[in-house]
C-alpha cells in the first residue's frame, strides 16, 4: 500500500483544452447597457454542455466578473472597456466557493463587433472511476463486460442513496446554516480504452499514477482475474488507485452463473467497492472544503457523509474502517474538534 496525501491535489490535476475554432453557437444575451460582451461554452470530454458551472473572468483593469453556464453550457459576461484587444483568464469551478477545476487563458479581439466568442473550455470530470483491462484472457472479457460495469455503477448510486437516509445527513439537511445542502454525486464509471495511450502493465504503478493524473480520474481499477472451474466462481484480485493519494487492494469472488443478472450481481459485489469509492470522494470533497470560504459548513458536510458511511458498514459488514476513521479524524481536527478512535466511533 502506498499513501501520499496532498490537500490540494485537485488544483494540480485538472486540465483544459481548447477547440481550434471559436464557438459561436450560444445565443446572444448581451444587453444594451454594456459596451462589450464575452461569450463562451463549458463542455465535458464527451462534448456535452455542463450546466450551472461557475465561471470567474479576470479582465485587465476591471474587477473579476462572476457568472455561470446556462442549460446550453453557455456563459455571458458584459463590461465596458476602451480597449479592443486584450488577454483574459478564466477560473472554472463546480460551485462558486469550491476549488478551481480549470484555469484557462484566452485573448479577445473585437474586430468591429461588440461580442467576443471564446474557445470552448473542456472540463474533464473529477468524479470518474476508470476501469482498466485486467490480466487474464478469458476472465478479462467478463470483467470488462457491460453487465459488470452497469452493476458496479448501480452499486455506487445505491450506496449514495442509502446514505441520504441516515439520520446524520437528514439532520444536516434540515439545519439552519444559511446555505443550501448539496447532495454528494455518485461517480461515473468509464471503461478506459488502452488504444488511446498505448499498452502498459497493470503492475507499472508509476505509469498508472501518471495516467490517473492525465485522465483527471477519481480512481483507477485494475488487477487480475481467474476462473475456478470446479465451483464456477470468478476470483478477482484488484487494486483501487486514487492518484496522488493511495492504492488499496480489493478481492472479490463472484458466481460466474450470475454475472449476467444485474440485480443479483450488484447485490453480491463486495462492499469494499463502495467503501474505497466513498473514501476517494471524501478526500476530494475535503480538499475543496479546505479551499472554500464556507469551510466550516463544507467540512460538516464531509463529516456527515463519512459518519453515514461508517454507520452503514457498522450494521452490514465487518470491513476494517481504518481509512475512514483516519479521514473522519482529519475532518474533526479541521473543525477544531477533539479526535481519537473512541470519539470518532461514538460521534
PDB file of N, CA, C and O in Angstrom, residues 44-48 123-133 143-145 148-150 152-153 156 187-194 215-222:
ATOM      1  N   UNK A  44     -17.894  18.877 -21.307  1.00  0.00           N
ATOM      2  CA  UNK A  44     -17.059  17.803 -20.770  1.00  0.00           C
ATOM      3  C   UNK A  44     -16.317  17.112 -21.902  1.00  0.00           C
ATOM      4  O   UNK A  44     -16.404  17.513 -23.066  1.00  0.00           O
ATOM      5  N   UNK A  45     -15.602  16.043 -21.565  1.00  0.00           N
ATOM      6  CA  UNK A  45     -14.775  15.380 -22.563  1.00  0.00           C
ATOM      7  C   UNK A  45     -15.592  14.702 -23.657  1.00  0.00           C
ATOM      8  O   UNK A  45     -15.067  14.368 -24.725  1.00  0.00           O
ATOM      9  N   UNK A  46     -16.888  14.489 -23.401  1.00  0.00           N
ATOM     10  CA  UNK A  46     -17.776  13.918 -24.407  1.00  0.00           C
ATOM     11  C   UNK A  46     -18.522  14.998 -25.186  1.00  0.00           C
ATOM     12  O   UNK A  46     -19.502  14.713 -25.871  1.00  0.00           O
ATOM     13  N   UNK A  47     -18.082  16.270 -25.015  1.00  0.00           N
ATOM     14  CA  UNK A  47     -18.658  17.431 -25.707  1.00  0.00           C
ATOM     15  C   UNK A  47     -20.108  17.701 -25.294  1.00  0.00           C
ATOM     16  O   UNK A  47     -20.889  18.263 -26.045  1.00  0.00           O
ATOM     17  N   UNK A  48     -20.456  17.278 -24.082  1.00  0.00           N
ATOM     18  CA  UNK A  48     -21.780  17.563 -23.526  1.00  0.00           C
ATOM     19  C   UNK A  48     -21.698  18.845 -22.699  1.00  0.00           C
ATOM     20  O   UNK A  48     -20.806  18.973 -21.850  1.00  0.00           O
ATOM     21  N   UNK A 123     -13.841  20.586 -19.498  1.00  0.00           N
ATOM     22  CA  UNK A 123     -13.593  20.177 -18.121  1.00  0.00           C
ATOM     23  C   UNK A 123     -13.675  18.655 -18.063  1.00  0.00           C
ATOM     24  O   UNK A 123     -14.733  18.078 -18.321  1.00  0.00           O
ATOM     25  N   UNK A 124     -12.570  18.030 -17.758  1.00  0.00           N
ATOM     26  CA  UNK A 124     -12.570  16.579 -17.597  1.00  0.00           C
ATOM     27  C   UNK A 124     -13.166  16.264 -16.231  1.00  0.00           C
ATOM     28  O   UNK A 124     -12.773  16.834 -15.221  1.00  0.00           O
ATOM     29  N   UNK A 125     -14.129  15.360 -16.211  1.00  0.00           N
ATOM     30  CA  UNK A 125     -14.877  15.092 -14.986  1.00  0.00           C
ATOM     31  C   UNK A 125     -13.962  14.703 -13.839  1.00  0.00           C
ATOM     32  O   UNK A 125     -13.114  13.817 -13.977  1.00  0.00           O
ATOM     33  N   UNK A 126     -14.118  15.328 -12.662  1.00  0.00           N
ATOM     34  CA  UNK A 126     -13.319  14.954 -11.499  1.00  0.00           C
ATOM     35  C   UNK A 126     -13.911  13.773 -10.753  1.00  0.00           C
ATOM     36  O   UNK A 126     -13.363  13.323  -9.768  1.00  0.00           O
ATOM     37  N   UNK A 127     -15.035  13.292 -11.245  1.00  0.00           N
ATOM     38  CA  UNK A 127     -15.814  12.329 -10.474  1.00  0.00           C
ATOM     39  C   UNK A 127     -15.955  11.005 -11.215  1.00  0.00           C
ATOM     40  O   UNK A 127     -16.973  10.355 -11.135  1.00  0.00           O
ATOM     41  N   UNK A 128     -14.893  10.618 -11.940  1.00  0.00           N
ATOM     42  CA  UNK A 128     -14.972   9.431 -12.769  1.00  0.00           C
ATOM     43  C   UNK A 128     -13.996   8.358 -12.296  1.00  0.00           C
ATOM     44  O   UNK A 128     -12.817   8.633 -12.073  1.00  0.00           O
ATOM     45  N   UNK A 129     -14.523   7.149 -12.139  1.00  0.00           N
ATOM     46  CA  UNK A 129     -13.696   5.977 -11.859  1.00  0.00           C
ATOM     47  C   UNK A 129     -13.496   5.235 -13.177  1.00  0.00           C
ATOM     48  O   UNK A 129     -14.455   4.948 -13.885  1.00  0.00           O
ATOM     49  N   UNK A 130     -12.241   4.957 -13.505  1.00  0.00           N
ATOM     50  CA  UNK A 130     -11.926   4.277 -14.767  1.00  0.00           C
ATOM     51  C   UNK A 130     -11.576   2.814 -14.512  1.00  0.00           C
ATOM     52  O   UNK A 130     -10.761   2.503 -13.626  1.00  0.00           O
ATOM     53  N   UNK A 131     -12.191   1.926 -15.306  1.00  0.00           N
ATOM     54  CA  UNK A 131     -11.842   0.515 -15.299  1.00  0.00           C
ATOM     55  C   UNK A 131     -10.789   0.273 -16.368  1.00  0.00           C
ATOM     56  O   UNK A 131     -10.979   0.619 -17.538  1.00  0.00           O
ATOM     57  N   UNK A 132      -9.678  -0.316 -15.971  1.00  0.00           N
ATOM     58  CA  UNK A 132      -8.627  -0.669 -16.899  1.00  0.00           C
ATOM     59  C   UNK A 132      -8.667  -2.172 -17.145  1.00  0.00           C
ATOM     60  O   UNK A 132      -9.191  -2.924 -16.314  1.00  0.00           O
ATOM     61  N   UNK A 133      -8.117  -2.637 -18.265  1.00  0.00           N
ATOM     62  CA  UNK A 133      -8.099  -4.084 -18.508  1.00  0.00           C
ATOM     63  C   UNK A 133      -7.422  -4.842 -17.370  1.00  0.00           C
ATOM     64  O   UNK A 133      -6.456  -4.355 -16.776  1.00  0.00           O
ATOM     65  N   UNK A 143     -14.867  -9.251 -16.912  1.00  0.00           N
ATOM     66  CA  UNK A 143     -14.711  -8.071 -16.062  1.00  0.00           C
ATOM     67  C   UNK A 143     -15.086  -6.789 -16.807  1.00  0.00           C
ATOM     68  O   UNK A 143     -15.694  -5.895 -16.243  1.00  0.00           O
ATOM     69  N   UNK A 144     -14.708  -6.721 -18.063  1.00  0.00           N
ATOM     70  CA  UNK A 144     -14.963  -5.514 -18.838  1.00  0.00           C
ATOM     71  C   UNK A 144     -16.338  -5.515 -19.493  1.00  0.00           C
ATOM     72  O   UNK A 144     -16.662  -4.623 -20.264  1.00  0.00           O
ATOM     73  N   UNK A 145     -17.151  -6.504 -19.193  1.00  0.00           N
ATOM     74  CA  UNK A 145     -18.466  -6.610 -19.809  1.00  0.00           C
ATOM     75  C   UNK A 145     -19.376  -5.470 -19.367  1.00  0.00           C
ATOM     76  O   UNK A 145     -19.206  -4.889 -18.297  1.00  0.00           O
ATOM     77  N   UNK A 148     -21.082  -6.152 -15.930  1.00  0.00           N
ATOM     78  CA  UNK A 148     -20.319  -5.863 -14.717  1.00  0.00           C
ATOM     79  C   UNK A 148     -20.228  -4.367 -14.472  1.00  0.00           C
ATOM     80  O   UNK A 148     -20.412  -3.889 -13.353  1.00  0.00           O
ATOM     81  N   UNK A 149     -19.946  -3.603 -15.520  1.00  0.00           N
ATOM     82  CA  UNK A 149     -19.823  -2.149 -15.357  1.00  0.00           C
ATOM     83  C   UNK A 149     -21.140  -1.535 -14.894  1.00  0.00           C
ATOM     84  O   UNK A 149     -21.161  -0.647 -14.046  1.00  0.00           O
ATOM     85  N   UNK A 150     -22.245  -2.003 -15.461  1.00  0.00           N
ATOM     86  CA  UNK A 150     -23.550  -1.480 -15.060  1.00  0.00           C
ATOM     87  C   UNK A 150     -23.839  -1.812 -13.603  1.00  0.00           C
ATOM     88  O   UNK A 150     -24.345  -0.981 -12.843  1.00  0.00           O
ATOM     89  N   UNK A 152     -21.647  -2.400 -11.215  1.00  0.00           N
ATOM     90  CA  UNK A 152     -20.775  -1.631 -10.322  1.00  0.00           C
ATOM     91  C   UNK A 152     -21.237  -0.183 -10.227  1.00  0.00           C
ATOM     92  O   UNK A 152     -21.252   0.405  -9.138  1.00  0.00           O
ATOM     93  N   UNK A 153     -21.636   0.411 -11.360  1.00  0.00           N
ATOM     94  CA  UNK A 153     -22.158   1.779 -11.342  1.00  0.00           C
ATOM     95  C   UNK A 153     -23.424   1.859 -10.493  1.00  0.00           C
ATOM     96  O   UNK A 153     -23.616   2.816  -9.726  1.00  0.00           O
ATOM     97  N   UNK A 156     -22.541   1.953  -6.861  1.00  0.00           N
ATOM     98  CA  UNK A 156     -22.134   3.283  -6.403  1.00  0.00           C
ATOM     99  C   UNK A 156     -23.356   4.171  -6.125  1.00  0.00           C
ATOM    100  O   UNK A 156     -23.428   4.852  -5.100  1.00  0.00           O
ATOM    101  N   UNK A 187     -20.021   8.732  -8.426  1.00  0.00           N
ATOM    102  CA  UNK A 187     -19.082   8.864  -9.538  1.00  0.00           C
ATOM    103  C   UNK A 187     -19.580   8.151 -10.791  1.00  0.00           C
ATOM    104  O   UNK A 187     -20.337   7.186 -10.730  1.00  0.00           O
ATOM    105  N   UNK A 188     -19.140   8.659 -11.929  1.00  0.00           N
ATOM    106  CA  UNK A 188     -19.371   7.957 -13.186  1.00  0.00           C
ATOM    107  C   UNK A 188     -18.353   6.825 -13.296  1.00  0.00           C
ATOM    108  O   UNK A 188     -17.280   6.868 -12.684  1.00  0.00           O
ATOM    109  N   UNK A 189     -18.689   5.816 -14.067  1.00  0.00           N
ATOM    110  CA  UNK A 189     -17.800   4.678 -14.269  1.00  0.00           C
ATOM    111  C   UNK A 189     -17.563   4.523 -15.763  1.00  0.00           C
ATOM    112  O   UNK A 189     -18.510   4.387 -16.535  1.00  0.00           O
ATOM    113  N   UNK A 190     -16.304   4.582 -16.186  1.00  0.00           N
ATOM    114  CA  UNK A 190     -15.990   4.513 -17.602  1.00  0.00           C
ATOM    115  C   UNK A 190     -14.914   3.463 -17.860  1.00  0.00           C
ATOM    116  O   UNK A 190     -14.035   3.235 -17.021  1.00  0.00           O
ATOM    117  N   UNK A 191     -15.015   2.845 -19.015  1.00  0.00           N
ATOM    118  CA  UNK A 191     -14.003   1.890 -19.457  1.00  0.00           C
ATOM    119  C   UNK A 191     -12.895   2.642 -20.169  1.00  0.00           C
ATOM    120  O   UNK A 191     -13.155   3.382 -21.122  1.00  0.00           O
ATOM    121  N   UNK A 192     -11.665   2.484 -19.697  1.00  0.00           N
ATOM    122  CA  UNK A 192     -10.540   3.140 -20.349  1.00  0.00           C
ATOM    123  C   UNK A 192     -10.062   2.283 -21.508  1.00  0.00           C
ATOM    124  O   UNK A 192      -9.794   1.085 -21.352  1.00  0.00           O
ATOM    125  N   UNK A 193      -9.965   2.891 -22.671  1.00  0.00           N
ATOM    126  CA  UNK A 193      -9.520   2.181 -23.862  1.00  0.00           C
ATOM    127  C   UNK A 193      -8.023   2.379 -24.029  1.00  0.00           C
ATOM    128  O   UNK A 193      -7.540   3.484 -24.248  1.00  0.00           O
ATOM    129  N   UNK A 194      -7.292   1.282 -23.934  1.00  0.00           N
ATOM    130  CA  UNK A 194      -5.829   1.365 -23.924  1.00  0.00           C
ATOM    131  C   UNK A 194      -5.272   1.921 -25.215  1.00  0.00           C
ATOM    132  O   UNK A 194      -4.168   2.443 -25.243  1.00  0.00           O
ATOM    133  N   UNK A 215      -5.897  11.623 -16.903  1.00  0.00           N
ATOM    134  CA  UNK A 215      -7.337  11.425 -17.072  1.00  0.00           C
ATOM    135  C   UNK A 215      -8.155  12.258 -16.088  1.00  0.00           C
ATOM    136  O   UNK A 215      -9.375  12.339 -16.209  1.00  0.00           O
ATOM    137  N   UNK A 216      -7.462  12.849 -15.094  1.00  0.00           N
ATOM    138  CA  UNK A 216      -8.161  13.553 -14.026  1.00  0.00           C
ATOM    139  C   UNK A 216      -9.144  12.613 -13.347  1.00  0.00           C
ATOM    140  O   UNK A 216     -10.293  12.945 -13.085  1.00  0.00           O
ATOM    141  N   UNK A 217      -8.682  11.402 -13.091  1.00  0.00           N
ATOM    142  CA  UNK A 217      -9.541  10.335 -12.576  1.00  0.00           C
ATOM    143  C   UNK A 217      -9.722  10.438 -11.068  1.00  0.00           C
ATOM    144  O   UNK A 217      -8.800  10.823 -10.342  1.00  0.00           O
ATOM    145  N   UNK A 218     -10.916  10.101 -10.618  1.00  0.00           N
ATOM    146  CA  UNK A 218     -11.115   9.925  -9.186  1.00  0.00           C
ATOM    147  C   UNK A 218     -10.351   8.692  -8.734  1.00  0.00           C
ATOM    148  O   UNK A 218      -9.744   8.668  -7.668  1.00  0.00           O
ATOM    149  N   UNK A 219     -10.382   7.639  -9.563  1.00  0.00           N
ATOM    150  CA  UNK A 219      -9.672   6.404  -9.234  1.00  0.00           C
ATOM    151  C   UNK A 219      -9.495   5.566 -10.487  1.00  0.00           C
ATOM    152  O   UNK A 219     -10.212   5.740 -11.479  1.00  0.00           O
ATOM    153  N   UNK A 220      -8.525   4.655 -10.432  1.00  0.00           N
ATOM    154  CA  UNK A 220      -8.310   3.646 -11.468  1.00  0.00           C
ATOM    155  C   UNK A 220      -8.472   2.272 -10.825  1.00  0.00           C
ATOM    156  O   UNK A 220      -8.007   2.047  -9.708  1.00  0.00           O
ATOM    157  N   UNK A 221      -9.115   1.355 -11.538  1.00  0.00           N
ATOM    158  CA  UNK A 221      -9.300  -0.002 -11.038  1.00  0.00           C
ATOM    159  C   UNK A 221      -8.738  -0.983 -12.058  1.00  0.00           C
ATOM    160  O   UNK A 221      -9.067  -0.930 -13.241  1.00  0.00           O
ATOM    161  N   UNK A 222      -7.892  -1.888 -11.595  1.00  0.00           N
ATOM    162  CA  UNK A 222      -7.390  -2.958 -12.441  1.00  0.00           C
ATOM    163  C   UNK A 222      -6.911  -4.088 -11.539  1.00  0.00           C
ATOM    164  O   UNK A 222      -7.148  -4.080 -10.338  1.00  0.00           O
TER     165      UNK A 222
END
